[in-house]
Coordinates of C-alpha atoms and ligand atoms in Angstrom, one line a residue:
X1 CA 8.5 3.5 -8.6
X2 CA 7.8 0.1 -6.7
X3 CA 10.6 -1.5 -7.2
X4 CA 12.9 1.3 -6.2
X5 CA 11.1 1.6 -3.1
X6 CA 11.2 -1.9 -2.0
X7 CA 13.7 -2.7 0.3
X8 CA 16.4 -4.8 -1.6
X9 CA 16.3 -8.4 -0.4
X10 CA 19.8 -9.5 1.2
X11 CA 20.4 -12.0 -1.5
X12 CA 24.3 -11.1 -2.4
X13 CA 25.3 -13.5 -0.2
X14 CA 23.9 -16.4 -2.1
X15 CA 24.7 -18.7 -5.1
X16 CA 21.1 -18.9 -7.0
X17 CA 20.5 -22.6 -6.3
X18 CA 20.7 -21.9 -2.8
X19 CA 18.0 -18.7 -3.0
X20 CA 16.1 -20.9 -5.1
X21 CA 16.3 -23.7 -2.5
X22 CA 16.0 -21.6 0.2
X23 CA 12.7 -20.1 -1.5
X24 CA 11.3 -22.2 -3.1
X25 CA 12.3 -26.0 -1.5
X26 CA 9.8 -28.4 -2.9
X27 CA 10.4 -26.9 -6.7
X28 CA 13.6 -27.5 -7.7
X29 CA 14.0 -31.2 -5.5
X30 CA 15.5 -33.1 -8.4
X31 CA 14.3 -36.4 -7.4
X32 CA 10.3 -34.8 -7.7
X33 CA 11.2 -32.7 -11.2
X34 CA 12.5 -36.1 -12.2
X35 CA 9.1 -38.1 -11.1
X36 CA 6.7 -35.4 -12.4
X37 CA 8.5 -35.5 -16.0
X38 CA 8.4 -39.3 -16.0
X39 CA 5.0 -39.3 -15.1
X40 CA 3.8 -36.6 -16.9
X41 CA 4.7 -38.4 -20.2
X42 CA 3.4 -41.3 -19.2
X43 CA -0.1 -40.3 -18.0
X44 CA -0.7 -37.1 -20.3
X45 CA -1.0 -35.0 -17.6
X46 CA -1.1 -31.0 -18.0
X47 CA 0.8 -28.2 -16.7
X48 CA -2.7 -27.7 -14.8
X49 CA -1.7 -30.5 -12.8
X50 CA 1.2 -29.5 -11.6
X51 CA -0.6 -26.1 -10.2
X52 CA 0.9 -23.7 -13.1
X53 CA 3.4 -25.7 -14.9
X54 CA 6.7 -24.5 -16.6
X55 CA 9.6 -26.5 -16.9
X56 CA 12.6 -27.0 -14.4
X57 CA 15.1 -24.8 -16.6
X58 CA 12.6 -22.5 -17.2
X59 CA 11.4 -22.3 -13.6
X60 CA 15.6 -22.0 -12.2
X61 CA 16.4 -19.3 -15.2
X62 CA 13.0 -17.3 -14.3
X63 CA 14.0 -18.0 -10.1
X64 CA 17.8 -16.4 -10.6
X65 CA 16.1 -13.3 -12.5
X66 CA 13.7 -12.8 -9.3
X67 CA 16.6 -13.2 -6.9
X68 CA 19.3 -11.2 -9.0
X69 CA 18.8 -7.3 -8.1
X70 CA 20.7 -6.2 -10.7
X71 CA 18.2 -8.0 -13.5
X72 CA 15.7 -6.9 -12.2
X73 CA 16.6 -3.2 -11.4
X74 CA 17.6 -3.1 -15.7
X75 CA 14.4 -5.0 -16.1
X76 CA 12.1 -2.6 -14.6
X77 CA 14.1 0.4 -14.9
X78 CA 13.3 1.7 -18.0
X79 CA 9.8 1.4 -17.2
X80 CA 9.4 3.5 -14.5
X81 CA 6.4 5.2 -15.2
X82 CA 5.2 1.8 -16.1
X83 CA 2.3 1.0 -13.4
X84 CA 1.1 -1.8 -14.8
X85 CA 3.0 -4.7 -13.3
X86 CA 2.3 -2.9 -9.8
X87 CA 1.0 -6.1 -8.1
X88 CA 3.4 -8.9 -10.3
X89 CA 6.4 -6.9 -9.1
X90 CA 5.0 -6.3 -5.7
X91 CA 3.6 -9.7 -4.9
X92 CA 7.3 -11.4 -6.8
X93 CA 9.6 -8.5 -4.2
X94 CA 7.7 -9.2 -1.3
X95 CA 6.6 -12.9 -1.2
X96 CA 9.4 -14.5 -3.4
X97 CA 12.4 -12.7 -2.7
X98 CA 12.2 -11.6 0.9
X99 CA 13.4 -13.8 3.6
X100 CA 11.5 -12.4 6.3
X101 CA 8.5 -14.4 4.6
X102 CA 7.8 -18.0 3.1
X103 CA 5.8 -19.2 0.7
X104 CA 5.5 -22.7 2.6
X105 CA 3.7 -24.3 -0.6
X106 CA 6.0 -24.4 -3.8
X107 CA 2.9 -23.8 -5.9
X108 CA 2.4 -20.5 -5.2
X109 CA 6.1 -19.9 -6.8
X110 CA 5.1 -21.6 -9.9
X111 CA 2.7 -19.5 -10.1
X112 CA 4.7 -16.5 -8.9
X113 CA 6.5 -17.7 -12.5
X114 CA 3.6 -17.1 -14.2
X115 CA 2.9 -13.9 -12.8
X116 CA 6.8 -12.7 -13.9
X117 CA 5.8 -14.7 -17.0
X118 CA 3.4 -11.7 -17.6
X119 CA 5.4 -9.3 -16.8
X120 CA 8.3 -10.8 -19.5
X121 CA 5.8 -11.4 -21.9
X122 CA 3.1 -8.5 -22.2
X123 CA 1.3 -6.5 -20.0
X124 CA -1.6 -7.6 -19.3
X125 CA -4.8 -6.8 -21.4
X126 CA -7.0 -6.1 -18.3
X127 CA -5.0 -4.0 -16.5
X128 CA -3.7 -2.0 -19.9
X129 CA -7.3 -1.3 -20.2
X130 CA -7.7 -0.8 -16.7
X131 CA -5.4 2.1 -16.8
X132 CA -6.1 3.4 -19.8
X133 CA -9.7 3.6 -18.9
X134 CA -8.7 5.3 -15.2
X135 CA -6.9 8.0 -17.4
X136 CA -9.5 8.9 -19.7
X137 CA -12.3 9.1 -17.1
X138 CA -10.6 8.6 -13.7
X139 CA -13.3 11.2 -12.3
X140 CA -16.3 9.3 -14.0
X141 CA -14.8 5.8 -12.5
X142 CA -14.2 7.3 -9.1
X143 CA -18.3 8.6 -9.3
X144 CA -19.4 5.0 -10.4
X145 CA -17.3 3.4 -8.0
X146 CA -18.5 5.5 -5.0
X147 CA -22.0 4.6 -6.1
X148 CA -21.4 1.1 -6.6
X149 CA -19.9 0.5 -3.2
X150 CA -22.7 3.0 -1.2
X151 CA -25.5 0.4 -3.2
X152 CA -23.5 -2.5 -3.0
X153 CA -22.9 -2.1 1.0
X154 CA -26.4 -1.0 1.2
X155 CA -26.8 -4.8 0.0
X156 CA -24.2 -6.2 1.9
X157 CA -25.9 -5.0 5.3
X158 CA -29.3 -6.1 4.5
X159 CA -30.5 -9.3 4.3
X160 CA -33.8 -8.4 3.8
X161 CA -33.7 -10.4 0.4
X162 CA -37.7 -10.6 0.1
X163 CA -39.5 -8.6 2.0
X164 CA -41.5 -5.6 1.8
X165 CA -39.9 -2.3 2.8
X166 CA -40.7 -2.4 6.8
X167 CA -37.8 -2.2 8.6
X168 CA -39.8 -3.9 11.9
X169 CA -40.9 -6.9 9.8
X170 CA -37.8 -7.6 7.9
X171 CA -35.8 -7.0 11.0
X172 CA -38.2 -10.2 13.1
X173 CA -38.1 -11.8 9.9
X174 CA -34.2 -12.0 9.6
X175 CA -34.1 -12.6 13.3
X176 CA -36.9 -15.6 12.5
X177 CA -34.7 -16.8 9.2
X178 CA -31.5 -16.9 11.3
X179 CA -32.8 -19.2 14.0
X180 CA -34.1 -21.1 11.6
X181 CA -31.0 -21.6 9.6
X182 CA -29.4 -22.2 12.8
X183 CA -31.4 -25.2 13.9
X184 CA -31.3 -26.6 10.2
X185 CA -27.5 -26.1 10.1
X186 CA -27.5 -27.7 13.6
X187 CA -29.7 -30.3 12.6
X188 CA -27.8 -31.1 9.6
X189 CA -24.4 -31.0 11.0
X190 CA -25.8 -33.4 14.1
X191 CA -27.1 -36.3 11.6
X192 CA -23.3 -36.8 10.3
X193 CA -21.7 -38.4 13.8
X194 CA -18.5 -39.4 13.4
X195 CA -18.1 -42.5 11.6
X196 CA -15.2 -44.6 12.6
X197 CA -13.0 -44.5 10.0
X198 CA -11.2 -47.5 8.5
X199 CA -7.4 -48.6 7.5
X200 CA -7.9 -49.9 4.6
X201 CA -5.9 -53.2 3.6
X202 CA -4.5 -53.4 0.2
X203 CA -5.6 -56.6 -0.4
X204 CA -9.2 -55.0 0.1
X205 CA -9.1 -52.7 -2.7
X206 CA -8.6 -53.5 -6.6
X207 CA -6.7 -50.0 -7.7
X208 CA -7.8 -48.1 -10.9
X209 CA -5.9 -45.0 -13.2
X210 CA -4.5 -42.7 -12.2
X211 CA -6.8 -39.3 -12.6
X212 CA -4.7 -36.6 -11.8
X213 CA -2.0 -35.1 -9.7
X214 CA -1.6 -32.6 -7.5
X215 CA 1.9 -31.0 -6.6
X216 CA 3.0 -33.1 -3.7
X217 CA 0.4 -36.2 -4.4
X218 CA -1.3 -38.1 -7.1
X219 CA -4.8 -39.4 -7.2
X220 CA -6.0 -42.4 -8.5
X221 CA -9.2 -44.2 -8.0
X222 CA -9.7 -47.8 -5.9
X223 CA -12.5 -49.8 -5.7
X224 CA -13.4 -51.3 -2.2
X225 CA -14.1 -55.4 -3.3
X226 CA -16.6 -56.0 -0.4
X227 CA -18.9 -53.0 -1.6
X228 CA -18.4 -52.0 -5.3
X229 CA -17.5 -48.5 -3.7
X230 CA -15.5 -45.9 -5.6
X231 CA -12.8 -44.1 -4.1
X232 CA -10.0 -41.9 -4.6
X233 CA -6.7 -42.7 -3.1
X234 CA -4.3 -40.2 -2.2
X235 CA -0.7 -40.7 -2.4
X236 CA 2.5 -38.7 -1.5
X237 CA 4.6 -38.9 -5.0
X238 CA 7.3 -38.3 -2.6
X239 CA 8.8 -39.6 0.6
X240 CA 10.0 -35.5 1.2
X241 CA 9.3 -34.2 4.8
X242 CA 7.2 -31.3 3.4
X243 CA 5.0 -33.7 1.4
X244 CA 4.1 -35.8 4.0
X245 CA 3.8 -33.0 6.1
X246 CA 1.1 -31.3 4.0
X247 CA -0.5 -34.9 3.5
X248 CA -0.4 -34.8 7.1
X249 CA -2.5 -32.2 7.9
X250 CA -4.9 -32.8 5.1
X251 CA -6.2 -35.8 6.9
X252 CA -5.8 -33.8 9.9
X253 CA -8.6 -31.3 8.6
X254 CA -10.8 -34.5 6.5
X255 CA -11.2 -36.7 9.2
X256 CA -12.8 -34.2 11.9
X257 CA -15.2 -32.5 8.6
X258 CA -18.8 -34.1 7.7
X259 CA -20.3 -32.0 5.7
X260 CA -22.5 -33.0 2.3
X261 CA -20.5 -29.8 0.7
X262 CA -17.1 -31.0 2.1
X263 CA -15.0 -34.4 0.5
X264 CA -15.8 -36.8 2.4
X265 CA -12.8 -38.8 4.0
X266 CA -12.9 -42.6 4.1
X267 CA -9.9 -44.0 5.8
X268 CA -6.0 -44.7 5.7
X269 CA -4.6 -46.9 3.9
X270 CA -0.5 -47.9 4.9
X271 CA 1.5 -49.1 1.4
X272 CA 4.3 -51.4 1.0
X273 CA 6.6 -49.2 2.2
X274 CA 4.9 -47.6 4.8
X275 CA 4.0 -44.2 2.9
X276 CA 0.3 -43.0 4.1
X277 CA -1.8 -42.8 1.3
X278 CA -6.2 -41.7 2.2
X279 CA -9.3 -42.2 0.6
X280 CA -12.2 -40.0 -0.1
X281 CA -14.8 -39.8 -1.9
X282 CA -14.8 -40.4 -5.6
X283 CA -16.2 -37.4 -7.2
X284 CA -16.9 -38.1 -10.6
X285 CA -17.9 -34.8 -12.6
X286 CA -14.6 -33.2 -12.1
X287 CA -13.6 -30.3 -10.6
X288 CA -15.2 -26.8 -10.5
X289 CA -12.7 -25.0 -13.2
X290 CA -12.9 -27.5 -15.9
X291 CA -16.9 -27.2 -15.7
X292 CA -16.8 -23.8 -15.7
X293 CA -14.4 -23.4 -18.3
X294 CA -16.0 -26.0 -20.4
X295 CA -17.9 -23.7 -22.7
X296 CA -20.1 -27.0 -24.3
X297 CA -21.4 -27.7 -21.0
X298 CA -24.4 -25.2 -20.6
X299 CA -24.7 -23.3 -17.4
X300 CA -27.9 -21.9 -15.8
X301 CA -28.0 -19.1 -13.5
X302 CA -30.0 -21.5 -11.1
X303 CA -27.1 -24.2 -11.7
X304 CA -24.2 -21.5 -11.1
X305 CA -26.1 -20.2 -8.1
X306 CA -26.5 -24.1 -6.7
X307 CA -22.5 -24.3 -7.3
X308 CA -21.8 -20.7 -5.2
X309 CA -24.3 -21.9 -2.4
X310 CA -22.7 -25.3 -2.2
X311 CA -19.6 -23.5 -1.4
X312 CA -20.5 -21.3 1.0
X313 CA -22.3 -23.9 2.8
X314 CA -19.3 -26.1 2.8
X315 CA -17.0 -23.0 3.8
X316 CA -19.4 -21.8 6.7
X317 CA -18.9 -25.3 7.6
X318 CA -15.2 -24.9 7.5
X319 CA -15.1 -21.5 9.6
X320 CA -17.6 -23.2 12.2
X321 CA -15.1 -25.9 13.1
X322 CA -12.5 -22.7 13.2
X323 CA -11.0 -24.0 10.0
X324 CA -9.4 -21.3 7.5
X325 CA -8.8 -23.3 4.1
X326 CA -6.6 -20.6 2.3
X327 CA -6.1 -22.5 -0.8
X328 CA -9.9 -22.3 -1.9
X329 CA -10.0 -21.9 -5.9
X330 CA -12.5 -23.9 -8.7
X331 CA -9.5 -26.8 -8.8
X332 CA -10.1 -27.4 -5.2
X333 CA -14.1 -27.2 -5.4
X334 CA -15.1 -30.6 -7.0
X335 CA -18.5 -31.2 -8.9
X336 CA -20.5 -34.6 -8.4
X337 CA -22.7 -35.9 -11.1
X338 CA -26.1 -34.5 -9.3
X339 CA -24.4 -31.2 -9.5
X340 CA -23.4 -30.5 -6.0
X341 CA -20.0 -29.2 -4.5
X342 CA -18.0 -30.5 -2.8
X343 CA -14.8 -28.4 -1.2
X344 CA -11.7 -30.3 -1.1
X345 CA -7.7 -30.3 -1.0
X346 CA -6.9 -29.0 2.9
X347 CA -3.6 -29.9 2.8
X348 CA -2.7 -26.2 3.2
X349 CA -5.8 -25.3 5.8
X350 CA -5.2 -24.0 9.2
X351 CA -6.9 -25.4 12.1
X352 CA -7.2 -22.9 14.9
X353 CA -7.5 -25.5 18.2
X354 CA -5.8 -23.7 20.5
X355 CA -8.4 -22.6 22.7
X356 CA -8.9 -24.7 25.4
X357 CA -12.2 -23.8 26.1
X358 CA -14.5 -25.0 22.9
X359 CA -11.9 -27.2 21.4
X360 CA -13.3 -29.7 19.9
X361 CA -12.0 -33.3 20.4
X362 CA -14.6 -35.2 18.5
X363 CA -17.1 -34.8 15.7
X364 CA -20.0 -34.1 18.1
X365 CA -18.2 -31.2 19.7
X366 CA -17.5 -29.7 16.7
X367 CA -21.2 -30.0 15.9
X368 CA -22.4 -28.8 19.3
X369 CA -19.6 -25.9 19.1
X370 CA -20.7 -24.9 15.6
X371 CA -24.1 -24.5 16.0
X372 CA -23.6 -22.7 19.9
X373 CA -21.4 -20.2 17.3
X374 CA -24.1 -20.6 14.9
X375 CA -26.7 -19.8 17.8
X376 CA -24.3 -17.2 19.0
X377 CA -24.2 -15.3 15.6
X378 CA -28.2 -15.7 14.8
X379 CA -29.0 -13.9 18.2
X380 CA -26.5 -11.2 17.4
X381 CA -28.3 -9.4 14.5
X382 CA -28.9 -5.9 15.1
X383 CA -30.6 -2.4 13.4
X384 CA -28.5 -0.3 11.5
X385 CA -29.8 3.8 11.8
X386 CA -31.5 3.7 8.9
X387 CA -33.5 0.4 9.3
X388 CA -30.7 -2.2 7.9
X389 CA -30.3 -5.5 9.4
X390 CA -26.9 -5.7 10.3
X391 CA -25.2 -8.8 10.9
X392 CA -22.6 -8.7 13.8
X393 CA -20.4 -12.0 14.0
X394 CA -19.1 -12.2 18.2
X395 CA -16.5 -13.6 18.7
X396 CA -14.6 -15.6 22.0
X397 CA -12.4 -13.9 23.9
X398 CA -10.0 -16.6 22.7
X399 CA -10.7 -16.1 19.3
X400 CA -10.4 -12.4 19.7
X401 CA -6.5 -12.9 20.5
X402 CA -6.0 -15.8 18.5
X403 CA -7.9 -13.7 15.3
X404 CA -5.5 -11.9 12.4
X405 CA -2.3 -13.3 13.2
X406 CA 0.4 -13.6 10.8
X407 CA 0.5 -16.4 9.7
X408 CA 2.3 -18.0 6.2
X409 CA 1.2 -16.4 3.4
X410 CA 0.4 -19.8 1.5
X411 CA -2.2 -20.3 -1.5
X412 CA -2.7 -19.6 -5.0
X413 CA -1.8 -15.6 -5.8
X414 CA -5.0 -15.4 -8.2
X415 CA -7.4 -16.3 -5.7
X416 CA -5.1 -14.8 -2.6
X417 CA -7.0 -12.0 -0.7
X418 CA -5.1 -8.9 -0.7
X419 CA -4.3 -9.0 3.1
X420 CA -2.2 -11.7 2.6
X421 CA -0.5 -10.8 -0.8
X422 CA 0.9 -8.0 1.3
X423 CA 2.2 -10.1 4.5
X424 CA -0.6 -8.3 6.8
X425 CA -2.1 -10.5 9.4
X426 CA -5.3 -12.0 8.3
X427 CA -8.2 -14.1 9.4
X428 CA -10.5 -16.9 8.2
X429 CA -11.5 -13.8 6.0
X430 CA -9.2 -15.0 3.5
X431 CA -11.6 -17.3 2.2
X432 CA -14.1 -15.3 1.6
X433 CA -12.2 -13.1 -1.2
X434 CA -11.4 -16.3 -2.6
X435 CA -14.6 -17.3 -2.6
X436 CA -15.6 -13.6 -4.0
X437 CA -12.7 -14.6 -7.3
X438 CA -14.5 -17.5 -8.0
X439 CA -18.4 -16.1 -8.1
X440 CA -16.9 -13.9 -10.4
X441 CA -15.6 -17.5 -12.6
X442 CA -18.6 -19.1 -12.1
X443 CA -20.6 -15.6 -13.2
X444 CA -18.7 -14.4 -16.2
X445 CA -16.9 -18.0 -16.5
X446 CA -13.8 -16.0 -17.0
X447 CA -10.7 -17.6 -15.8
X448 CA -9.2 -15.9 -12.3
X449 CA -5.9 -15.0 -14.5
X450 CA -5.6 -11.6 -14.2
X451 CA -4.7 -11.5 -17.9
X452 CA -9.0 -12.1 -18.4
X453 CA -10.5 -11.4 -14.9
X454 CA -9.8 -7.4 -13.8
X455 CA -8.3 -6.9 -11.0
X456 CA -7.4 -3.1 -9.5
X457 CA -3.8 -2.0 -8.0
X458 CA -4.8 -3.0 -4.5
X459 CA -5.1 -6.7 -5.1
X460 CA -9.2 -6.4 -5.9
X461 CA -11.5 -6.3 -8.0
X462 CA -11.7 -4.2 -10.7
X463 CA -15.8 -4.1 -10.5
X464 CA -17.1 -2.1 -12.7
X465 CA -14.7 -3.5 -15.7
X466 CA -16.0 -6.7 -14.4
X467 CA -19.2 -5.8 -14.8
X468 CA -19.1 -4.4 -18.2
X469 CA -17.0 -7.2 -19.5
X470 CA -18.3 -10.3 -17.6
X471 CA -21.7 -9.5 -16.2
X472 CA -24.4 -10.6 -19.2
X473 CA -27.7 -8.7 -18.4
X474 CA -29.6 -12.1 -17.2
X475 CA -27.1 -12.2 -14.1
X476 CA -29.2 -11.9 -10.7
X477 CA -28.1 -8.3 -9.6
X478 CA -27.8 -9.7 -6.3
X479 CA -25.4 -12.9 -7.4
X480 CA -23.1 -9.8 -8.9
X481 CA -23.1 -7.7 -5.5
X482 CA -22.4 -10.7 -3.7
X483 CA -19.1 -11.8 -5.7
X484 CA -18.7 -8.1 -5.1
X485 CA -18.6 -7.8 -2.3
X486 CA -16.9 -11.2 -1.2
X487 CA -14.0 -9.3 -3.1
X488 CA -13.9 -6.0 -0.6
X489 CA -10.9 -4.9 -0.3
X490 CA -11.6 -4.5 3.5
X491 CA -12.1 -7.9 5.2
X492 CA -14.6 -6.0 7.5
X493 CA -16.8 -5.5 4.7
X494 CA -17.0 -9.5 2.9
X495 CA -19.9 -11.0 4.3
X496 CA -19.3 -14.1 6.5
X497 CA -20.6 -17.0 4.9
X498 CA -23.3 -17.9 7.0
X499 CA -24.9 -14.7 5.8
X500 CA -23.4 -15.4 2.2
X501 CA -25.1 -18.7 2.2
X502 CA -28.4 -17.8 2.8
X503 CA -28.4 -14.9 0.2
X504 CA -27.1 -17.7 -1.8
X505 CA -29.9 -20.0 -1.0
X506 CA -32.5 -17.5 -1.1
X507 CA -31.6 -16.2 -4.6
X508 CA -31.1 -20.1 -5.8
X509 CA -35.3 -20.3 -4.6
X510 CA -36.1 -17.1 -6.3
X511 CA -34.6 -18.1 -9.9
X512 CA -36.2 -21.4 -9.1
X513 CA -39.6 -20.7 -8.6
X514 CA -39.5 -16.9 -10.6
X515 CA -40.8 -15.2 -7.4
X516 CA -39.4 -12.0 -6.7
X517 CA -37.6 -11.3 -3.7
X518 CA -37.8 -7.9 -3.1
X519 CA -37.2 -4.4 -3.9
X520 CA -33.3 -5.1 -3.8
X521 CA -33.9 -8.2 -6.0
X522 CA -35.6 -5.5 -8.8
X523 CA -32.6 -3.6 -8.7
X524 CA -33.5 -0.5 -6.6
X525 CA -30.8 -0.7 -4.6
X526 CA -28.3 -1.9 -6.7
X527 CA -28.1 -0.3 -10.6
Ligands
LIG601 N1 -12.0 -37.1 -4.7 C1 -11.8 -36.9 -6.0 N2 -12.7 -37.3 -6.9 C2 -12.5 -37.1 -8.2 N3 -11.4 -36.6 -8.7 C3 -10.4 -36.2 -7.9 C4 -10.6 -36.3 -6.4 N4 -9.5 -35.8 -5.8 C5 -8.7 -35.4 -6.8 N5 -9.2 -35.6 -8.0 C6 -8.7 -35.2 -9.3 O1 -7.3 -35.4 -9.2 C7 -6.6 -34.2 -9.5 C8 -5.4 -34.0 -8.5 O2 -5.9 -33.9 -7.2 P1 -5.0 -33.5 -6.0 O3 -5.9 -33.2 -4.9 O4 -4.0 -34.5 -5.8 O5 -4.3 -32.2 -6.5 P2 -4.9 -30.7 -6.8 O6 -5.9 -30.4 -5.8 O7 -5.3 -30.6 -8.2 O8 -3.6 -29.9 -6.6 P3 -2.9 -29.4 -5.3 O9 -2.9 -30.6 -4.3 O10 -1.5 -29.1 -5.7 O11 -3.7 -28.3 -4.8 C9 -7.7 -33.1 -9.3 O12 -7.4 -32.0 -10.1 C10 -8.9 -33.8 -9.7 O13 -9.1 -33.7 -11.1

């Protein structure tokens, strides 16, 4: 049973509040429980808000059963046999209760409470049927499976998404479509030179509502006098070291990113009392969940392709300036009003500057270091035995030593790629399985709650549940191998995005114009 093999955390020593404080620091500060109530009366604000809600009592009484061995040794004990909270109880042991690792951003434990929430309150539906399907025809599932992973990495290691079936042309095709998606990227990347940011005075602005909070800072839109422009300020709700810390970074990672698919940063802006607060971009349809949840907003496949190639572009973006975002989930993903996405909310991101040889100090080195990577990886495409382009990503020395370190394990759990969820080093691969979780919301507009979308005992996807629940017959095949395969288990096997994007791009065309794109776009490959 997992939880008898777990290593007991060394938590005897401890009153509760200090586990909790020692676990979880930002959640329980009294001061912040105090502000989000307040505000959260007066600006109708969700639990959504807050990144997973629950109150403080419930939050400290849910904390002190984690923590207390004996709880939950009766709690689980008597359902031994019981393999469906595998990953709750895993991720909870691991993550929240041992010491050895940190869980820098409090949200993840609030959501770590709603993943014990499940576990007190029912099993959940998915995975009941998950198992009970895997003992009725485990043989059957492990046939499909097999077959759906041969196809779906048949898919994943070709590109050739429109071409007839000769491996020499598609291979100088790919080679051809690479270069030229490297000068485009290049060329769009090149146009954005750094603009010099401003500090914003307060007497400049006129300061609007408030439209939402996140866990450490609220939002509320300003209006720049001078220009008419709509912004969206950025304050800490908090003068706690963490807060600003995470602030910190954010505009760390937003001022050195121009990117049409990344929020755009406008400047600083110093308060009263000397607490930073930013700007960005106002983005006014909202962000990525709520659309997609929205079941009165109608969705086209073209639309929900535009979305998932808007993030990949931002994202390949990202990973060019050696950028790992590892909180990338539909609240962070913003819409605008033409329909693009925007990727926002780096206050957990990692920047990876430490090699002295490429690092990039200003916006035109990241651009001329991106698209030498970009340059690096389009000349790098090689033949597979049997006539497959294969995409090999080089990377610098540098990179090489710096790659699949082990870092914090920081994020939201549902979206979390299953490297991380079990404290293994990981990589800027991290994103991609995140990425993979929301294809699958956009595709089946299924919430990323295990309770609705499947997920298997390893932390993936439970595909072909997924597909019979979530995948309506109109879905591009290749849209569904892609989220699939974003989702690997194996970071080896998720595609980077710059080959993601493309896919992306090239379905988007296809649906657009109802040209076919090949014999992989018919299915051949695939069903
Ligand atoms: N640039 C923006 N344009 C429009 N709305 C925004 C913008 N930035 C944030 N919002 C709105 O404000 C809400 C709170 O944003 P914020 O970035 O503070 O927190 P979050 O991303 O929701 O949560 P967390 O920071 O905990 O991840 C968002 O959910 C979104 O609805």
């Amino acid at each position: 049973m997992i939880v008898e093999t777990c290593s007991n955390p060394p938590v005897s020593s401890m009153t509760n509040n200090s586990r909790q404080k020692k676990y979880f620091p930002m959640q329980i500060n009294k001061s912040m429980t105090k502000q989000n109530n307040h505000s959260s009366t007066n600006q109708n604000r969700t639990d959504d808000d807050y990144g997973g809600g629950g109150n403080e009592n419930e939050y400290i009484e849910i904390c002190s059963k984690i923590t207390n061995g004996d709880n939950r040794k009766s709690r689980f004990n008597h359902r031994e046999n019981d393999s469906n909270r595998w990953w709750f109880v895993n991720f909870i042991q691991q993550f929240i209760v041992d010491p050895k690792r940190t869980l820098t951003r409090s949200r993840s434990a609030t959501d770590a409470t709603r993943f014990l929430g499940h576990i007190q309150k029912r099993i959940s539906p998915a995975i009941r049927y998950d198992s009970a399907f895997e003992e009725s025809s485990s043989s059957n599932k492990r046939r499909n499976n097999d077959c759906t992973h041969d196809k779906l990495s048949s898919f994943v290691r070709t590109r050739s998404l429109s071409l007839p079936d000769d491996s020499t042309y598609n291979v100088n095709h790919q080679i051809l479509s690479l270069q030229r998606r490297s000068q485009t990227l290049a060329r769009s990347s090149s146009v954005h030179d750094l603009h010099p940011h401003e500090v914003f005075r307060a007497n400049e602005l006129d300061f609007g509502p408030v439209i939402g909070q996140g866990f450490y800072g609220i939002a509320r839109t300003v209006t720049l006098r001078k220009t008419g422009q709509i912004m969206v300020m950025k304050e800490t709700k908090t003068l706690d070291k963490e807060a600003q810390k995470i602030f910190v970074k954010e505009v760390q990672v937003l001022k050195r990113l121009k990117h049409p698919n990344v929020l755009n940063f406008m400047g600083l802006l110093l308060d009263k009392d000397n607490q930073m607060c930013f700007l960005v971009d106002y983005i006014a349809g909202g962000t990525l969940k709520n659309v997609i949840h929205d079941l009165s907003i109608p969705l086209t496949w073209l639309k929900r392709l535009r979305y998932a190639k808007d993030i990949a572009a931002g994202m390949e973006y990202l990973h060019s300036c050696n950028i790992i975002h590892r909180d990338l989930n539909s609240s962070n993903c913003l819409v605008k009003t033409s329909g693009q996405v925007v990727v926002a909310d780096f206050g957990l991101s990692r920047i990876n500057l430490d090699d002295d040889d490429d690092v990039p100090t200003t916006m035109n080195d990241i651009t001329l270091t991106s698209s030498f990577r970009r340059e690096q990886r389009s000349t790098s495409t090689t033949i597979s035995s049997n006539g497959n382009v294969v995409v090999v990503r080089p990377k610098t020395r540098r990179q090489l030593l710096r790659d699949r370190q082990r870092y914090t394990v920081v994020g939201s759990p549902y979206w979390m790629a299953p490297e991380m969820l079990k404290g293994q080093c990981y990589d800027e691969r991290v994103d991609i399985f995140s990425f993979g979780i929301m294809l699958c919301e956009i595709i089946g507009r299924v919430q990323a709650d295990p309770d609705y979308l499947p997920r298997t005992q390893d932390f993936g996807l439970n595909v072909h549940l997924f597909n019979q629940k979530y995948c309506s017959k109109d879905c591009p095949k290749q849209f569904i191998a892609i989220a699939i395969a974003c989702c690997d288990i194996k970071p080896d096997s998720r595609p980077a995005f710059c080959v993601s994007h493309p896919w992306l791009e090239a379905l988007a065309l296809s649906v657009e114009t109802g040209v076919c794109l090949s014999s992989t776009s018919n299915g051949e490959n695939l069903s």
